[in-house]
Structure formats: structure tokens, C-alpha cells
XYZ file of C-alpha atoms in Angstrom:
501
model
C 50.093 14.379 23.615
C 52.171 14.706 27.156
C 51.992 16.910 29.645
C 54.936 17.208 31.955
C 56.249 19.258 34.213
C 59.652 19.797 36.657
C 58.505 22.019 39.349
C 55.290 23.799 40.319
C 56.302 27.017 38.920
C 57.968 25.418 35.765
C 55.958 25.787 32.646
C 54.337 22.674 31.008
C 55.543 21.369 28.481
C 53.631 19.886 25.368
C 54.540 16.838 22.908
C 53.488 16.831 19.544
C 54.969 14.094 16.951
C 53.695 12.818 13.654
C 54.174 9.100 15.610
C 50.383 7.967 16.216
C 52.047 6.220 19.671
C 53.735 9.435 20.553
C 54.021 13.100 19.965
C 57.084 15.657 20.473
C 57.681 18.970 22.360
C 55.822 21.775 21.057
C 55.410 25.008 22.650
C 52.227 26.668 24.326
C 49.353 27.357 22.051
C 50.041 30.914 21.893
C 53.991 30.240 21.353
C 53.075 27.940 17.931
C 54.366 29.153 14.915
C 55.200 27.379 11.876
C 57.242 24.426 12.875
C 53.223 23.001 14.083
C 51.797 24.035 11.312
C 54.116 21.978 8.963
C 53.640 19.198 11.155
C 50.111 19.501 10.955
C 50.495 19.948 7.282
C 52.027 16.637 7.614
C 48.846 14.721 9.173
C 47.039 16.366 6.112
C 44.783 17.988 9.446
C 43.558 20.937 7.070
C 42.485 19.009 4.557
C 40.644 16.740 6.893
C 38.706 19.783 8.547
C 38.278 21.733 5.704
C 37.141 18.731 3.586
C 32.869 17.940 3.236
C 31.007 15.577 5.687
C 29.096 13.099 3.446
C 25.686 12.846 6.148
C 25.446 9.406 4.330
C 28.092 7.905 4.828
C 28.071 6.443 8.929
C 31.060 6.006 8.528
C 32.368 9.831 8.269
C 30.327 10.640 10.723
C 30.820 8.214 13.624
C 33.776 6.781 12.833
C 35.445 3.526 11.117
C 33.390 0.669 11.365
C 35.546 -0.543 14.329
C 34.666 2.531 16.571
C 30.923 1.908 15.383
C 31.136 -1.350 16.766
C 32.116 0.151 20.476
C 29.459 3.117 20.045
C 27.353 2.163 23.255
C 24.659 4.076 20.995
C 23.727 1.710 18.583
C 19.960 2.039 17.078
C 17.545 -0.498 18.832
C 16.836 -3.367 16.583
C 13.251 -2.965 14.139
C 10.699 -4.348 16.361
C 9.596 -7.904 15.039
C 6.081 -7.704 12.394
C 2.850 -8.511 14.126
C 1.951 -11.659 12.157
C -1.583 -11.184 9.486
C -4.950 -11.965 10.708
C -6.095 -12.290 7.211
C -6.415 -16.563 7.945
C -8.543 -15.645 11.065
C -11.300 -14.025 9.636
C -14.712 -15.463 9.356
C -16.263 -16.392 5.784
C -18.573 -14.047 4.612
C -20.567 -16.338 3.001
C -20.039 -15.696 -1.116
C -16.859 -17.573 -1.387
C -16.926 -20.027 -3.802
C -18.468 -23.687 -3.083
C -20.246 -21.615 -0.136
C -22.795 -23.610 1.641
C -24.859 -22.875 4.417
C -24.398 -25.635 7.447
C -26.667 -28.026 8.358
C -29.365 -26.537 10.596
C -30.056 -28.204 14.182
C -33.320 -29.484 15.027
C -34.554 -26.902 17.310
C -33.567 -24.367 14.426
C -35.317 -26.267 11.875
C -38.404 -26.657 14.032
C -38.286 -23.144 14.682
C -38.535 -21.855 10.944
C -40.493 -24.692 9.942
C -43.515 -24.452 12.638
C -42.875 -20.583 13.112
C -40.545 -18.397 10.777
C -41.383 -19.714 7.684
C -44.747 -21.612 8.303
C -47.060 -21.859 5.167
C -50.021 -20.083 7.859
C -47.885 -16.853 6.877
C -48.119 -15.481 3.962
C -45.757 -15.343 0.991
C -44.610 -11.708 1.782
C -44.056 -12.322 5.384
C -41.843 -15.931 4.891
C -39.904 -13.923 1.844
C -39.688 -10.384 4.012
C -38.154 -12.883 6.507
C -36.248 -14.544 4.555
C -34.008 -11.537 2.800
C -33.812 -10.190 6.769
C -32.200 -12.764 7.768
C -30.106 -13.889 5.161
C -28.341 -10.694 4.667
C -27.940 -11.096 8.819
C -25.942 -13.926 7.858
C -23.897 -12.537 5.027
C -21.051 -10.385 5.271
C -21.868 -7.810 2.054
C -19.555 -5.460 1.092
C -20.294 -2.361 -0.695
C -20.446 -3.654 -4.135
C -22.340 -6.311 -3.280
C -25.096 -4.089 -1.143
C -25.487 -2.411 -4.327
C -26.007 -5.487 -6.861
C -28.326 -7.286 -3.756
C -30.136 -3.642 -3.523
C -30.864 -3.595 -7.108
C -32.349 -6.969 -7.546
C -34.024 -6.549 -4.581
C -35.559 -3.329 -5.685
C -36.477 -4.637 -9.221
C -38.289 -7.376 -7.294
C -41.086 -4.928 -5.580
C -38.987 -5.192 -2.456
C -38.410 -1.684 -0.331
C -34.680 -1.314 -0.130
C -34.230 1.526 2.803
C -35.297 2.304 6.029
C -38.635 1.912 7.090
C -40.691 4.928 7.537
C -41.998 5.438 11.081
C -39.858 2.910 12.397
C -38.582 5.659 15.247
C -34.623 3.460 14.844
C -33.039 1.529 17.598
C -32.887 2.012 21.269
C -29.399 0.821 22.676
C -31.687 -0.297 25.659
C -32.581 -2.650 23.623
C -29.710 -4.290 22.366
C -28.311 -5.419 25.711
C -29.490 -8.842 25.177
C -29.545 -9.521 21.647
C -27.160 -11.524 19.398
C -25.756 -10.329 16.556
C -28.771 -11.970 14.089
C -31.369 -10.239 16.239
C -29.681 -7.082 16.191
C -29.054 -7.345 12.315
C -32.795 -8.131 12.161
C -33.868 -4.773 14.088
C -31.294 -2.737 11.590
C -32.882 -4.364 8.478
C -34.009 -2.037 5.521
C -35.460 -4.304 3.175
C -39.279 -4.358 3.618
C -42.320 -5.399 0.896
C -44.987 -2.864 0.537
C -47.581 -2.448 -1.588
C -50.454 -4.731 -2.823
C -49.241 -8.351 -2.867
C -51.265 -11.293 -3.640
C -48.419 -13.700 -3.755
C -49.929 -15.170 -6.864
C -50.757 -15.064 -10.477
C -53.604 -12.779 -11.203
C -56.247 -14.759 -12.534
C -58.255 -14.851 -15.934
C -59.635 -11.179 -15.794
C -56.329 -9.818 -14.560
C -57.211 -7.433 -11.847
C -54.286 -8.158 -9.676
C -51.199 -6.072 -9.191
C -48.696 -7.878 -8.250
C -47.515 -12.327 -9.068
C -44.654 -13.922 -7.750
C -42.244 -14.783 -10.299
C -38.412 -15.794 -9.564
C -37.822 -16.493 -12.990
C -38.802 -13.156 -14.538
C -37.088 -11.253 -12.168
C -33.994 -12.893 -12.781
C -33.956 -12.768 -16.888
C -35.154 -9.352 -15.894
C -32.155 -8.183 -13.628
C -29.819 -10.481 -15.582
C -29.994 -9.107 -18.982
C -31.104 -5.386 -18.589
C -30.409 -4.057 -15.077
C -27.075 -5.443 -15.011
C -25.855 -4.129 -18.374
C -27.102 -0.667 -18.052
C -25.375 -0.364 -14.793
C -22.494 -2.320 -14.325
C -19.605 -3.210 -16.438
C -19.112 -6.223 -18.465
C -15.500 -5.768 -19.465
C -14.265 -8.339 -16.232
C -14.660 -11.951 -15.876
C -14.067 -11.966 -12.229
C -17.169 -9.084 -11.909
C -19.439 -10.848 -14.023
C -18.786 -13.963 -12.065
C -19.771 -11.770 -8.742
C -23.150 -10.715 -10.367
C -24.490 -14.128 -11.092
C -22.785 -16.102 -7.791
C -24.648 -13.592 -5.144
C -28.083 -14.309 -6.719
C -27.421 -17.731 -6.767
C -26.400 -17.811 -3.662
C -29.546 -15.976 -2.337
C -31.725 -18.451 -4.621
C -30.038 -21.623 -3.032
C -30.395 -20.303 0.601
C -34.444 -19.708 -0.399
C -34.378 -23.482 -1.151
C -32.055 -24.498 1.757
C -34.124 -23.247 4.861
C -37.326 -24.065 2.463
C -38.794 -20.569 2.544
C -41.637 -20.931 -0.258
C -41.770 -24.780 -1.483
C -44.871 -23.811 -2.919
C -42.620 -21.880 -5.482
C -40.125 -24.202 -5.425
C -39.223 -25.047 -9.039
C -39.873 -21.711 -9.637
C -36.611 -20.670 -7.753
C -34.756 -23.400 -9.128
C -35.422 -22.538 -12.838
C -34.153 -18.806 -11.690
C -31.281 -19.967 -10.308
C -30.792 -21.398 -13.898
C -30.966 -18.609 -15.476
C -27.732 -17.791 -13.343
C -25.891 -20.101 -15.122
C -26.826 -18.779 -18.347
C -26.101 -15.338 -17.744
C -22.866 -15.921 -16.767
C -22.287 -17.759 -19.740
C -23.942 -14.977 -22.245
C -22.712 -12.023 -20.156
C -18.836 -12.679 -20.197
C -19.503 -13.188 -24.089
C -21.319 -10.095 -24.619
C -18.680 -8.485 -22.552
C -15.556 -9.973 -24.784
C -17.757 -9.064 -27.750
C -18.256 -5.323 -26.539
C -14.561 -4.729 -26.796
C -13.976 -6.051 -30.546
C -17.143 -5.761 -32.229
C -18.208 -4.334 -35.470
C -14.878 -6.016 -36.397
C -12.280 -5.046 -38.847
C -14.791 -5.890 -42.140
C -17.441 -4.009 -40.898
C -15.223 -1.088 -39.820
C -13.731 -1.148 -43.480
C -17.344 -1.029 -45.278
C -18.488 1.831 -42.753
C -14.724 3.822 -43.800
C -14.892 3.051 -47.328
C -19.004 3.943 -47.899
C -19.006 7.489 -45.771
C -20.805 5.635 -42.684
C -19.652 5.926 -38.253
C -15.668 5.385 -39.018
C -15.299 7.446 -41.993
C -12.491 10.049 -40.678
C -11.681 8.031 -37.276
C -8.168 7.072 -38.392
C -6.076 8.416 -35.765
C -3.553 5.848 -35.970
C -0.759 8.185 -36.867
C -1.482 10.781 -34.690
C 1.411 10.617 -31.923
C -0.642 12.149 -29.367
C -3.645 9.310 -29.127
C -3.165 7.198 -26.320
C -3.065 2.938 -27.165
C -6.712 3.177 -25.510
C -8.047 5.827 -27.960
C -6.750 4.051 -31.474
C -9.858 4.033 -34.011
C -10.581 3.788 -37.081
C -8.807 2.530 -40.261
C -6.910 3.749 -43.351
C -8.422 3.721 -46.645
C -5.552 1.284 -48.189
C -6.426 -1.468 -45.410
C -10.270 -1.168 -45.358
C -10.594 -1.858 -49.329
C -8.143 -4.314 -48.769
C -10.403 -5.823 -46.286
C -13.340 -5.109 -48.245
C -12.270 -6.569 -51.067
C -10.922 -9.973 -49.233
C -14.323 -10.520 -47.700
C -15.984 -10.192 -51.076
C -13.066 -12.463 -53.068
C -13.972 -15.134 -50.659
C -17.519 -14.833 -49.175
C -18.862 -12.943 -51.950
C -19.627 -13.410 -55.418
C -17.601 -12.311 -58.258
C -20.094 -9.948 -59.188
C -19.394 -8.467 -56.347
C -15.989 -8.283 -56.258
C -16.206 -6.539 -59.916
C -18.408 -4.278 -59.007
C -15.995 -3.207 -55.523
C -13.393 -2.985 -58.385
C -15.180 -0.896 -60.488
C -16.294 1.430 -57.811
C -19.830 1.085 -58.486
C -20.825 -0.201 -54.830
C -23.199 2.473 -52.619
C -25.148 2.621 -49.871
C -28.530 2.107 -50.594
C -30.288 1.941 -47.022
C -29.365 2.809 -43.869
C -31.587 1.854 -40.550
C -31.287 1.568 -36.641
C -32.240 -2.092 -36.663
C -32.616 -4.642 -33.574
C -32.263 -7.716 -34.886
C -31.952 -11.660 -32.911
C -29.123 -14.452 -34.524
C -30.107 -17.580 -36.196
C -27.680 -18.939 -37.024
C -23.853 -19.344 -37.044
C -21.245 -19.899 -40.158
C -17.879 -20.515 -39.583
C -15.577 -19.956 -42.148
C -14.740 -22.217 -44.809
C -11.110 -23.813 -44.634
C -11.029 -22.592 -48.270
C -11.346 -19.152 -46.649
C -9.085 -19.708 -43.821
C -6.262 -20.962 -46.151
C -6.726 -17.459 -48.291
C -6.449 -15.248 -45.497
C -3.300 -16.367 -44.046
C -1.148 -14.673 -46.762
C -2.794 -11.381 -45.936
C -1.510 -9.361 -42.959
C -3.532 -9.064 -39.770
C -6.727 -9.825 -41.475
C -9.011 -12.631 -40.243
C -10.684 -15.377 -42.340
C -15.017 -14.164 -42.133
C -17.197 -16.268 -41.357
C -21.581 -15.917 -41.139
C -24.234 -15.130 -38.838
C -28.102 -15.535 -39.544
C -30.298 -12.873 -38.372
C -33.953 -12.007 -38.109
C -35.655 -8.827 -36.927
C -36.038 -8.692 -33.418
C -38.638 -5.378 -31.669
C -36.620 -4.489 -28.773
C -39.408 -3.952 -26.146
C -37.447 -1.334 -24.154
C -37.366 1.073 -26.986
C -39.377 3.900 -26.677
C -43.232 2.978 -28.610
C -43.793 4.280 -31.867
C -45.938 7.588 -32.573
C -49.037 5.949 -33.651
C -52.709 5.915 -32.641
C -54.199 3.270 -30.564
C -55.842 2.038 -33.649
C -52.394 1.708 -35.790
C -51.345 0.172 -32.932
C -53.666 -2.679 -32.641
C -53.675 -3.387 -36.603
C -49.758 -3.033 -37.590
C -48.240 -6.162 -38.376
C -43.984 -5.811 -37.355
C -42.159 -6.680 -40.700
C -39.360 -9.544 -40.023
C -36.688 -9.550 -41.985
C -34.157 -12.177 -42.509
C -30.546 -10.301 -42.187
C -26.535 -11.421 -43.231
C -23.643 -10.303 -41.743
C -19.996 -11.109 -42.458
C -17.564 -10.935 -39.064
C -14.580 -12.177 -38.151
C -14.386 -15.387 -36.476
C -13.045 -14.223 -33.203
C -16.494 -12.411 -33.226
C -18.053 -15.708 -34.225
C -16.619 -17.463 -30.959
C -18.372 -15.227 -29.070
C -21.743 -15.335 -30.576
C -24.092 -17.298 -29.557
C -28.124 -18.306 -30.843
C -30.782 -16.150 -29.568
C -27.988 -13.393 -28.807
C -29.928 -9.563 -29.883
C -28.393 -6.871 -30.950
C -29.456 -2.728 -31.569
C -26.949 -1.906 -34.537
C -26.888 0.654 -37.599
C -27.297 -1.371 -40.255
C -26.712 -0.358 -43.742
C -26.947 -2.420 -47.404
C -25.121 -1.941 -50.355
C -26.488 -1.738 -53.967
C -25.097 -5.648 -54.228
C -27.629 -6.546 -51.132
C -24.365 -7.164 -48.803
C -25.424 -5.782 -45.466
C -22.810 -4.840 -42.776
C -23.314 -2.940 -39.441
C -22.210 0.591 -39.381
C -22.206 0.206 -36.041
C -23.212 -1.417 -32.398
C -25.495 0.375 -29.768
C -26.153 -2.663 -27.660
C -25.696 -7.075 -27.612
C -28.476 -8.090 -25.069
C -28.894 -11.998 -24.195
C -30.652 -14.702 -25.639
C -33.753 -14.701 -22.238
C -33.874 -10.402 -22.603
C -36.620 -9.451 -20.360
C -37.973 -6.097 -19.948
C -40.126 -5.925 -17.327
C -43.072 -3.271 -16.293
C -41.017 -3.212 -12.736
C -38.390 -1.089 -13.962
C -41.051 1.961 -15.026
C -42.476 1.241 -11.808
C -39.591 2.360 -10.055
C -39.244 5.837 -12.200
C -42.789 6.797 -11.954
C -43.771 9.134 -9.142
C -48.067 9.553 -8.377
C -50.834 6.976 -7.854
C -50.833 5.809 -10.841
C -49.171 4.933 -14.016
C -50.550 6.951 -17.102
C -50.153 5.328 -20.526
C -48.118 2.205 -18.748
C -47.572 -0.486 -21.193
C -47.009 -4.611 -20.603
C -44.853 -6.118 -22.801
C -44.889 -9.568 -24.446
C -41.734 -10.690 -25.999
C -43.238 -12.067 -29.215
C -45.872 -9.912 -30.064
C -46.172 -6.043 -30.564
C -46.526 -3.553 -27.882
C -49.926 -3.309 -27.020
C -51.008 -0.984 -24.192
C -52.950 -2.890 -21.329
C -54.248 -1.089 -17.829
C -52.217 -0.673 -14.961
C -54.088 -3.380 -12.954
C -51.812 -5.792 -15.217
C -49.539 -7.748 -12.720
C -46.121 -7.049 -12.246
C -43.693 -9.687 -11.186
C -42.441 -10.040 -7.676
C -39.544 -12.071 -6.396
């Protein structure tokens, strides 16, 4: 657009053309008429003015790419990312293959001549050991919960010490991290701790038994309070206690119990193996054959089949349809059972003659025969059957039977022999000594199957009196029971020893 004038008094003249470099003459704005409108239409300006602007297209808002490039207010580039500091984190002390650094001569002298000197009683030494150990490790919430339960089972009070008055900030000025952690310790030993096993009269309240506490912790406390479905979780449980026991040996806290501590550390290794197998069994027990028997003979799984329900989630599928259940039972009878069993099943003559809640211990594991495996290759989605043999096991944590004292003293538990048929994927996770609490049913032909499984226990299952002690409130335990793993439950006075770390 050009504006020209021949004289000061003359009217300005406007030029507008369709040429992008020059504009033709037009009248002033107030005199614009149809010719200008037609020229604007030729330029398609009306369409551009009325078009909806796409706010997501920078080209429509700010212009073309060439124009954008010349804009003086381009957005600044994003700031560079800060480097992660995770590589510089200090170790927690629980890393795999972690080992405490060798002690300096000064540290060794301090521990040998003062902190863990034999002149100190065992309760003093183990209390200091626990406090110093926790000061040298970085516990997350999960590890702290696990470790506190372990200490609590071993007779350690794991809470703030009463009447301690707390920590004064003025006392912290000249103390290092370890000294501050010791001041803030919450683990102490109370009660009547003798540090020795009771004499033949048995009038002492506590004994020191690292191995028994480890067995009780991994076989009873861990399965009852923590998940076993992930192998990594189990490794965390066992690695934590193994780490603590190794610390005791490394610092020679109680050399008089060194063999006991080593035995407890061996329990950690055994617990890791068996708990992983128990976790796997919890997902697949009781197995197709036992579910099929339960479905056909009116047991727990009768009527639970829900695979034909669209609203049921994959993790909620349960049961077995009658057709597949009959196939599973008939296949088992044909391969593992006798010919008479198969004929009786085919004629619908099998019935349940006995049912009871039973605890048993696995004594023998017999894998499937080659002929059995070959037979099952012709069946759709059914595994070949093997056999586990077991004997009756008395569960020490079960509620005592309602008997008089004389009846308890004179009773002789009946030890029965059992035989169960299970799939080979179950056999792969079974082990000698494994203990099972299940509802066992017996058919008229003599075959036994577990209708449902309540619990599976380690081979070293140990139930300590300590567990009852922690749930009791008062001055004395009334009707306390001292447990023996190879004898019936017999009431004993409270003066019997309770294992301690």
C-alpha cells in the first residue's frame, strides 16, 4: 500500500492491487465500494478472516516456518536434566554378597576388651550387638518389620525404653552417627534372662537357643505374617536374618554360642529352599486329581466351577466341570489304581466312607512311571500322577483337645499311614518331612484324597512357647503348654524355659 500526495491540501491517494509487490489506487476507506470488495475476494481475504484458527498449529498462530524462524521471542530450550545421584548412594548393608569391612586394630581392641568382653553377661552383649548392628544398617520399612518380629520372638523388647526421658538435642552435638543411633535404640532385653540352659530341675525362665528361634521364626511366624508368593520376598526374609547372624560371628559377640549361631545360619539356607517350594505349592494344591474327586464326591469343590461365567476374572476361576472331573478320576484309577477301582468307578459304586481334618508328614515321594506318562500324553491338559506317602503328624500349634489331665497323660496318638495321588508338577515342589494340614477323605475302595488344603509347613516346623507368651497379659501364663515335637502335648508349669536369641 502506497500513500502519495501532490500538494499539502490534496486528498491522500491509496493504492491496492492484487500484485504482492504493488497496490493499485483506491478511494479512501469511507468511499470504498464494490470494486474493493471484489478485489478482496480475489485475494480470498474474507475466507481467511472467517476461518477457524487451529490453536494446535503454530503455523496458523505465528505464521509460516520462515516467519517463525525470524521471531525474536522463541521459547528457551529445556534445561538439562540433572544427573541421577543413585550411583553415589551408600550401601545399606543388605546387598547380595555384602560383607562388613575388616575392623581396625583399635575397633577390635574396643570390642574385645570392653563391648563384648566375656565379663559382661550375655544379655548385655547381645543387646549392645543388636543396637550397634541396627546403627550400621539402613533398614527400610519392610526389613524393620521383619527384624522386629524376629527379635520379639527371641525375647527382645522392640519398643521405646520406658522412663528413658528421650534424647536431648544438646547431647548430640559432639556425637557421630553411630553414637546417635545407639542413643535412639529401641531394642532392649527385659525379664529374667539367665543366658544358660536350665538344669535338670528346670526352674529357669529363659534359655539361649539361636537355632530354635530361627526355626520357629521361619516355619511359623513368616508363613503366618508375610507373603510367600514371590521368591524374591523369601530371599529378603532369609538374607536379613543370615546377615544378622553373620554379624554376630564376625564381631565375636558370644563365642560360647558360636556353634548354635552357625546352626541357626544353616536354618536360613534350608528355610529359603523350603519356603520357596511351599510358596509354589500354595498356588497349585490340591491338584487336578484331588479337585476332581472333591467335585464328584460332594466335597469342597462341588459346585464351584465358574469358567462359564463371563463376569469372573482370570484370578477368580475355580473348580472343574463334571465331565473333565470324571475324566481325571478315571485316568488316575486306570494308571495308578487297581483294575477293581476302575470297574467300581465305572459302575458308580464308589462313595466317601471317611472324612477328617488331618495333619500328615511326607515320608516318601514316588514319581510317575514311564507307562503312566505315556498314557497321559493322549489326554488333553492333564498331567501324569505320582504318589506321596505320609504319616500322621501332631500339630503342636493346634488347640489342645478337650481332655482331662489323666486322659492327656494316658493317651497314645494313633499314627496312621497315608498315600495320596498328585500331579508331577506338585511332586516337583514336595520334599521329605514337609507337613500338611488338610481335609482328608477316604473312598470305599480305600483311595484317599485331600479335599482341601489348609496349610503347608516346613520340615523343621517349630512352635515356641514364646508365641503364646507375647499374646498373654498378666503376671503368669495360665495353663501354659511346653511343646515337644516328637511327643504328645503335655501341660507343664510356666517355669519351663523359653528360648531366647
